[in-house]
Short mmCIF file of C-alpha atoms in Angstrom, two decimals:
data_model
loop_
_atom_site.label_atom_id
_atom_site.label_comp_id
_atom_site.label_asym_id
_atom_site.label_seq_id
_atom_site.Cartn_x
_atom_site.Cartn_y
_atom_site.Cartn_z
CA MET A 1 -25.80 -11.60 18.34
CA ASN A 2 -23.12 -13.45 20.34
CA GLN A 3 -20.45 -12.21 17.91
CA ILE A 4 -21.57 -8.62 18.53
CA LYS A 5 -21.48 -9.19 22.29
CA THR A 6 -17.99 -10.66 21.96
CA ALA A 7 -16.79 -7.65 19.95
CA VAL A 8 -18.24 -5.22 22.51
CA MET A 9 -16.68 -7.20 25.34
CA LEU A 10 -13.28 -7.21 23.64
CA ALA A 11 -13.48 -3.45 23.12
CA GLY A 12 -14.46 -2.84 26.74
CA LEU A 13 -11.75 -5.07 28.14
CA THR A 14 -9.21 -3.44 25.82
CA GLY A 15 -10.18 -0.08 27.31
CA LEU A 16 -9.66 -1.54 30.79
CA PHE A 17 -6.23 -2.76 29.73
CA LEU A 18 -5.35 0.74 28.53
CA ALA A 19 -6.52 2.35 31.76
CA ILE A 20 -4.49 -0.06 33.89
CA GLY A 21 -1.48 0.42 31.63
CA TYR A 22 -1.72 4.20 32.06
CA LEU A 23 -1.95 3.89 35.84
CA ILE A 24 1.09 1.64 35.89
CA GLY A 25 3.35 3.53 33.49
CA GLY A 26 1.68 6.66 32.15
CA PRO A 27 1.44 7.15 28.35
CA GLY A 28 4.25 4.67 27.76
CA GLY A 29 2.51 2.07 29.87
CA MET A 30 -0.73 2.68 28.00
CA ALA A 31 1.03 2.16 24.64
CA ILE A 32 2.51 -1.12 25.87
CA ALA A 33 -0.89 -2.18 27.20
CA PHE A 34 -2.48 -1.40 23.82
CA GLY A 35 0.01 -3.65 22.03
CA PHE A 36 -0.51 -6.36 24.62
CA ALA A 37 -4.31 -6.04 24.29
CA ALA A 38 -4.21 -6.20 20.48
CA ILE A 39 -2.12 -9.36 20.53
CA GLY A 40 -4.17 -10.79 23.37
CA ASN A 41 -7.47 -10.19 21.59
CA ALA A 42 -6.25 -11.99 18.48
CA ILE A 43 -4.96 -14.92 20.52
CA ALA A 44 -8.14 -15.03 22.57
CA TYR A 45 -10.37 -15.20 19.50
CA TRP A 46 -8.45 -17.89 17.63
CA ASN A 47 -6.89 -19.90 20.45
CA ALA A 48 -8.88 -19.26 23.64
CA ASP A 49 -10.29 -22.79 23.57
CA LYS A 50 -6.83 -24.36 23.37
CA ILE A 51 -5.58 -22.10 26.16
CA VAL A 52 -8.46 -23.03 28.46
CA LEU A 53 -8.15 -26.76 27.76
CA ARG A 54 -4.40 -26.63 28.39
CA MET A 55 -4.84 -24.70 31.63
CA GLN A 56 -7.37 -27.30 32.84
CA ASN A 57 -4.97 -30.15 31.93
CA ALA A 58 -7.60 -31.65 29.63
CA ARG A 59 -6.48 -34.50 27.39
CA PRO A 60 -8.17 -35.48 24.12
CA VAL A 61 -9.62 -38.98 23.82
CA ASP A 62 -10.87 -40.95 20.86
CA ARG A 63 -13.26 -43.85 20.40
CA SER A 64 -10.64 -46.46 21.25
CA GLU A 65 -9.68 -44.80 24.55
CA ALA A 66 -13.15 -43.79 25.79
CA PRO A 67 -15.66 -45.70 23.66
CA GLU A 68 -18.79 -45.08 25.75
CA LEU A 69 -18.12 -41.38 26.31
CA TYR A 70 -17.32 -40.93 22.61
CA SER A 71 -20.45 -42.78 21.52
CA ILE A 72 -22.65 -40.63 23.76
CA VAL A 73 -21.26 -37.42 22.26
CA GLU A 74 -21.57 -38.90 18.76
CA GLN A 75 -25.24 -39.79 19.26
CA LEU A 76 -26.06 -36.41 20.77
CA THR A 77 -24.45 -34.53 17.90
CA ARG A 78 -26.57 -36.56 15.49
CA ASN A 79 -29.66 -35.66 17.52
CA ALA A 80 -28.72 -31.98 17.36
CA GLY A 81 -27.57 -32.00 13.72
CA MET A 82 -24.13 -30.72 14.73
CA PRO A 83 -20.54 -31.55 13.76
CA MET A 84 -18.69 -33.93 16.08
CA PRO A 85 -16.62 -31.95 18.61
CA VAL A 86 -13.27 -33.05 20.01
CA VAL A 87 -13.80 -34.98 23.24
CA TYR A 88 -11.61 -34.36 26.30
CA ILE A 89 -11.25 -35.83 29.77
CA ILE A 90 -9.96 -33.85 32.76
CA ASP A 91 -8.36 -36.05 35.39
CA THR A 92 -9.89 -34.68 38.58
CA ASP A 93 -12.17 -36.27 41.16
CA GLN A 94 -14.70 -33.42 41.14
CA PRO A 95 -17.69 -34.17 38.87
CA ASN A 96 -18.01 -31.41 36.27
CA ALA A 97 -17.91 -30.63 32.54
CA PHE A 98 -17.66 -27.75 30.10
CA ALA A 99 -17.63 -26.94 26.38
CA THR A 100 -15.42 -24.55 24.47
CA GLY A 101 -14.64 -23.43 20.93
CA ARG A 102 -15.38 -20.43 18.70
CA ASP A 103 -18.14 -22.19 16.69
CA PRO A 104 -19.72 -25.65 16.23
CA GLU A 105 -17.08 -26.53 13.62
CA HIS A 106 -14.25 -25.86 16.13
CA ALA A 107 -15.79 -27.12 19.35
CA ALA A 108 -14.68 -29.33 22.20
CA VAL A 109 -16.46 -30.90 25.16
CA ALA A 110 -14.63 -31.91 28.31
CA ALA A 111 -15.83 -34.14 31.15
CA THR A 112 -13.97 -34.81 34.37
CA SER A 113 -13.03 -38.33 35.37
CA GLY A 114 -15.02 -37.75 38.57
CA LEU A 115 -18.15 -37.07 36.51
CA LEU A 116 -17.73 -40.34 34.62
CA ARG A 117 -17.25 -42.30 37.85
CA MET A 118 -20.11 -40.78 39.85
CA LEU A 119 -22.89 -40.46 37.26
CA SER A 120 -24.87 -43.03 35.33
CA ARG A 121 -24.77 -43.17 31.53
CA GLU A 122 -28.10 -41.35 31.35
CA GLU A 123 -26.93 -38.58 33.64
CA VAL A 124 -23.69 -38.17 31.69
CA THR A 125 -25.81 -37.96 28.54
CA GLY A 126 -27.85 -35.15 30.09
CA VAL A 127 -24.72 -33.23 31.05
CA LEU A 128 -23.08 -33.57 27.65
CA ALA A 129 -26.32 -32.55 25.93
CA HIS A 130 -26.26 -29.37 28.04
CA GLU A 131 -22.71 -28.64 26.89
CA LEU A 132 -23.58 -29.26 23.26
CA ALA A 133 -26.48 -26.83 23.64
CA HIS A 134 -23.92 -24.18 24.61
CA VAL A 135 -22.06 -24.99 21.40
CA ARG A 136 -25.21 -24.91 19.27
CA HIS A 137 -26.23 -21.56 20.79
CA ARG A 138 -22.70 -20.27 20.07
CA ASP A 139 -22.24 -19.36 23.73
CA THR A 140 -18.81 -20.93 23.86
CA LEU A 141 -17.01 -18.19 21.92
CA THR A 142 -18.03 -15.43 24.32
CA MET A 143 -17.63 -17.61 27.41
CA THR A 144 -14.18 -18.85 26.43
CA VAL A 145 -12.86 -15.47 25.34
CA THR A 146 -14.15 -13.99 28.59
CA ALA A 147 -12.36 -16.65 30.61
CA THR A 148 -9.08 -15.99 28.81
CA ILE A 149 -9.17 -12.19 28.97
CA ALA A 150 -10.54 -12.08 32.52
CA GLY A 151 -7.60 -14.22 33.57
CA ALA A 152 -5.23 -11.85 31.78
CA ILE A 153 -6.80 -8.85 33.53
CA SER A 154 -6.29 -10.50 36.90
CA MET A 155 -2.67 -11.20 35.97
CA LEU A 156 -2.17 -7.58 34.90
CA ALA A 157 -3.70 -6.40 38.17
CA ASN A 158 -1.26 -8.58 40.07
CA ILE A 159 1.61 -7.06 38.08
CA ALA A 160 0.33 -3.59 38.99
CA MET A 161 0.19 -4.56 42.65
CA PHE A 162 3.71 -5.97 42.53
CA SER A 163 4.98 -2.87 40.71
CA SER A 164 3.46 -0.48 43.24
CA MET A 165 4.84 -2.42 46.20
CA PHE A 166 8.39 -2.49 44.86
CA GLY A 167 8.73 0.97 43.44
CA GLY A 168 7.75 0.92 39.80
CA ASN A 169 7.40 4.25 38.01
CA ARG A 170 7.26 6.63 40.97
CA GLU A 171 6.47 9.67 38.81
CA ASN A 172 3.61 8.16 36.82
CA GLY A 173 2.91 4.92 38.69
CA PRO A 174 -0.22 4.31 40.72
CA GLY A 175 1.41 4.09 44.13
CA LEU A 176 0.49 1.50 46.74
CA LEU A 177 -3.14 2.62 47.07
CA GLY A 178 -3.60 2.73 43.30
CA GLY A 179 -2.09 -0.74 42.99
CA ILE A 180 -4.49 -2.08 45.60
CA LEU A 181 -7.44 -0.50 43.78
CA ILE A 182 -6.31 -2.01 40.48
CA ALA A 183 -5.86 -5.43 42.04
CA VAL A 184 -9.39 -5.25 43.47
CA LEU A 185 -11.29 -3.52 40.67
CA ALA A 186 -9.92 -5.52 37.74
CA PRO A 187 -11.27 -8.89 38.96
CA VAL A 188 -14.55 -7.17 39.85
CA ALA A 189 -14.81 -5.81 36.29
CA ALA A 190 -14.17 -9.29 34.92
CA MET A 191 -16.79 -10.67 37.27
CA LEU A 192 -19.40 -8.21 36.02
CA VAL A 193 -18.77 -9.31 32.44
CA GLN A 194 -19.23 -12.93 33.45
CA PHE A 195 -22.46 -12.17 35.31
CA ALA A 196 -23.79 -10.56 32.14
CA ILE A 197 -23.19 -13.65 30.02
CA SER A 198 -23.55 -16.66 32.28
CA ARG A 199 -26.77 -17.00 34.27
CA SER A 200 -29.39 -16.82 31.52
CA ARG A 201 -27.23 -18.95 29.25
CA GLU A 202 -27.18 -21.77 31.78
CA TYR A 203 -30.97 -21.86 31.83
CA GLU A 204 -31.10 -21.84 28.03
CA ALA A 205 -28.44 -24.56 27.81
CA ASP A 206 -30.41 -26.67 30.32
CA ARG A 207 -33.48 -26.32 28.10
CA GLY A 208 -31.55 -26.95 24.90
CA GLY A 209 -29.74 -29.94 26.40
CA ALA A 210 -33.04 -31.46 27.55
CA GLU A 211 -34.36 -31.10 24.01
CA ILE A 212 -31.25 -32.72 22.51
CA SER A 213 -31.34 -35.69 24.89
CA GLY A 214 -35.14 -35.85 25.02
CA GLN A 215 -34.98 -36.49 28.79
CA PRO A 216 -35.00 -33.38 31.06
CA LEU A 217 -34.89 -35.48 34.23
CA TRP A 218 -31.53 -37.02 33.27
CA LEU A 219 -29.94 -33.60 33.54
CA ALA A 220 -31.95 -32.77 36.69
CA SER A 221 -30.61 -35.90 38.39
CA ALA A 222 -27.08 -35.12 37.19
CA LEU A 223 -27.21 -31.58 38.58
CA GLN A 224 -28.14 -32.93 42.02
CA LYS A 225 -25.14 -35.28 42.04
CA ILE A 226 -22.73 -32.72 40.59
CA GLU A 227 -23.70 -30.10 43.16
CA ALA A 228 -23.19 -32.57 46.01
CA GLY A 229 -19.89 -33.77 44.60
CA ALA A 230 -18.53 -30.30 43.81
CA ALA A 231 -19.37 -29.13 47.33
CA ARG A 232 -17.21 -31.78 48.99
CA ILE A 233 -14.53 -32.49 46.37
CA PRO A 234 -12.09 -29.68 45.54
CA ASN A 235 -10.84 -28.94 42.03
CA PRO A 236 -7.32 -27.56 42.56
CA ILE A 237 -6.80 -26.55 38.92
CA ALA A 238 -10.07 -24.64 38.78
CA GLU A 239 -9.19 -22.91 42.04
CA GLN A 240 -5.98 -21.68 40.41
CA HIS A 241 -7.98 -20.21 37.50
CA PRO A 242 -11.21 -18.82 39.02
CA ALA A 243 -11.91 -16.69 35.92
CA GLN A 244 -12.78 -19.93 34.11
CA ALA A 245 -15.40 -21.05 36.64
CA HIS A 246 -18.33 -19.88 34.51
CA LEU A 247 -17.39 -22.38 31.78
CA PHE A 248 -18.36 -25.38 33.91
CA ILE A 249 -21.88 -26.76 34.21
CA MET A 250 -21.58 -26.30 37.99
CA ASN A 251 -19.44 -23.80 39.88
CA PRO A 252 -16.19 -25.71 40.61
CA LEU A 253 -14.95 -23.25 43.27
CA HIS A 254 -15.35 -23.71 46.99
CA GLY A 255 -15.68 -19.97 47.64
CA GLY A 256 -13.70 -17.67 49.84
CA GLY A 257 -11.14 -15.12 48.71
CA VAL A 258 -11.01 -14.12 45.06
CA GLY A 259 -12.84 -17.28 44.05
CA SER A 260 -16.05 -16.05 45.65
CA LEU A 261 -16.15 -13.20 43.11
CA PHE A 262 -16.60 -15.64 40.26
CA THR A 263 -19.79 -17.38 41.40
CA THR A 264 -21.91 -16.92 38.29
CA HIS A 265 -24.16 -19.97 38.19
CA PRO A 266 -27.89 -19.82 38.92
CA SER A 267 -29.41 -21.78 41.77
CA THR A 268 -29.33 -25.54 41.21
CA GLU A 269 -32.81 -25.80 42.73
CA ASP A 270 -34.14 -23.32 40.19
CA ARG A 271 -32.51 -25.23 37.34
CA ILE A 272 -33.97 -28.52 38.53
CA ALA A 273 -37.41 -26.95 38.95
CA ARG A 274 -37.36 -25.72 35.35
CA LEU A 275 -36.26 -29.12 34.07
CA ARG A 276 -39.00 -30.84 36.06
CA ALA A 277 -41.50 -28.42 34.57
CA MET A 278 -40.29 -29.41 31.10
CA ALA A 279 -40.83 -33.05 32.03
CA GLY A 280 -44.32 -32.28 33.37
CA GLY A 281 -43.37 -32.03 37.06
CA ALA A 282 -45.33 -30.15 39.69
CA GLY A 283 -42.88 -27.24 39.62
CA SER A 284 -41.68 -27.23 43.22
CA ALA A 285 -37.96 -26.70 43.75
CA ALA A 286 -37.20 -30.03 45.41
CA PRO A 287 -37.97 -33.33 43.61
CA THR A 288 -40.49 -35.62 45.25
CA GLN A 289 -39.74 -39.27 45.96
CA ASP A 290 -41.66 -40.25 42.83
CA ASP A 291 -39.57 -37.79 40.79
CA ARG A 292 -36.35 -39.25 42.18
CA GLN A 293 -37.47 -42.72 41.12
CA THR A 294 -38.39 -41.43 37.67
CA MET A 295 -35.01 -39.72 37.33
CA HIS A 296 -33.19 -42.99 37.85
CA VAL A 297 -35.62 -45.49 36.35
CA ARG A 298 -33.42 -46.00 33.28
CA ALA A 299 -30.08 -45.40 34.96
CA ARG A 300 -27.40 -48.01 34.31
CA PRO A 301 -23.92 -48.19 35.86
CA TRP A 302 -21.27 -46.26 33.94
CA GLY A 303 -18.56 -48.24 32.15
#
């Protein structure tokens, strides 16, 4: 099903490319846009994960460099009956994580250095189990391709805006107003695609991650800390690439400007409530004091 959704999404975004190309340069611009879209679709399918990891400045680590992180991912993949993904670390203070890859055999999980510093081993386990659930559900192909193409659409819109401001094709070009519309509507179109694929998948990944780790409250506790940390600690790289925000377990953007268009995550309170329900909680949105103690009863310092 995800492969069909990805194919439909690629076709729709290709059509958007063609429309923008026509507005910029008429039939010739549309032909150029078609070639660009064809090449871009192929690159997005086969290399979107590498592009995203490179743009986030993620670096691969092995067992010798990050033994505890590696061992957690290794144990979780055994629990889930999955191949071992490549493990990455992103050197940023904001606590966060994401997974990428076109299928479980070509997957990667990335955790920020801030996540590893701020969370306990159990909480990190809950987060990584969530990301592996995305891989097992084959969400990562659609999510990663969307991030890559949505970023390309935003770039093309910026080119259109620049072209309209400085002349461009005056006979067939969009003009200043058309350039402004393109620059506004293209990110909105990308946002709508991300809304369609992100919210329900986060809930399902929370559930799947809790099943993989066997401890829903580990992830619930982690989400509380990540939300608090992400709210006060900026992620400059993520801010530069807002179209990739939906990849992360928690929205890494601080809002405002274009970044506010890419808020695709469900409420953290709702996610915690569902996890508490899985663990047999009362179902209210905010954890009680007893729940907080249960969340951390097995927590050990990281490292």
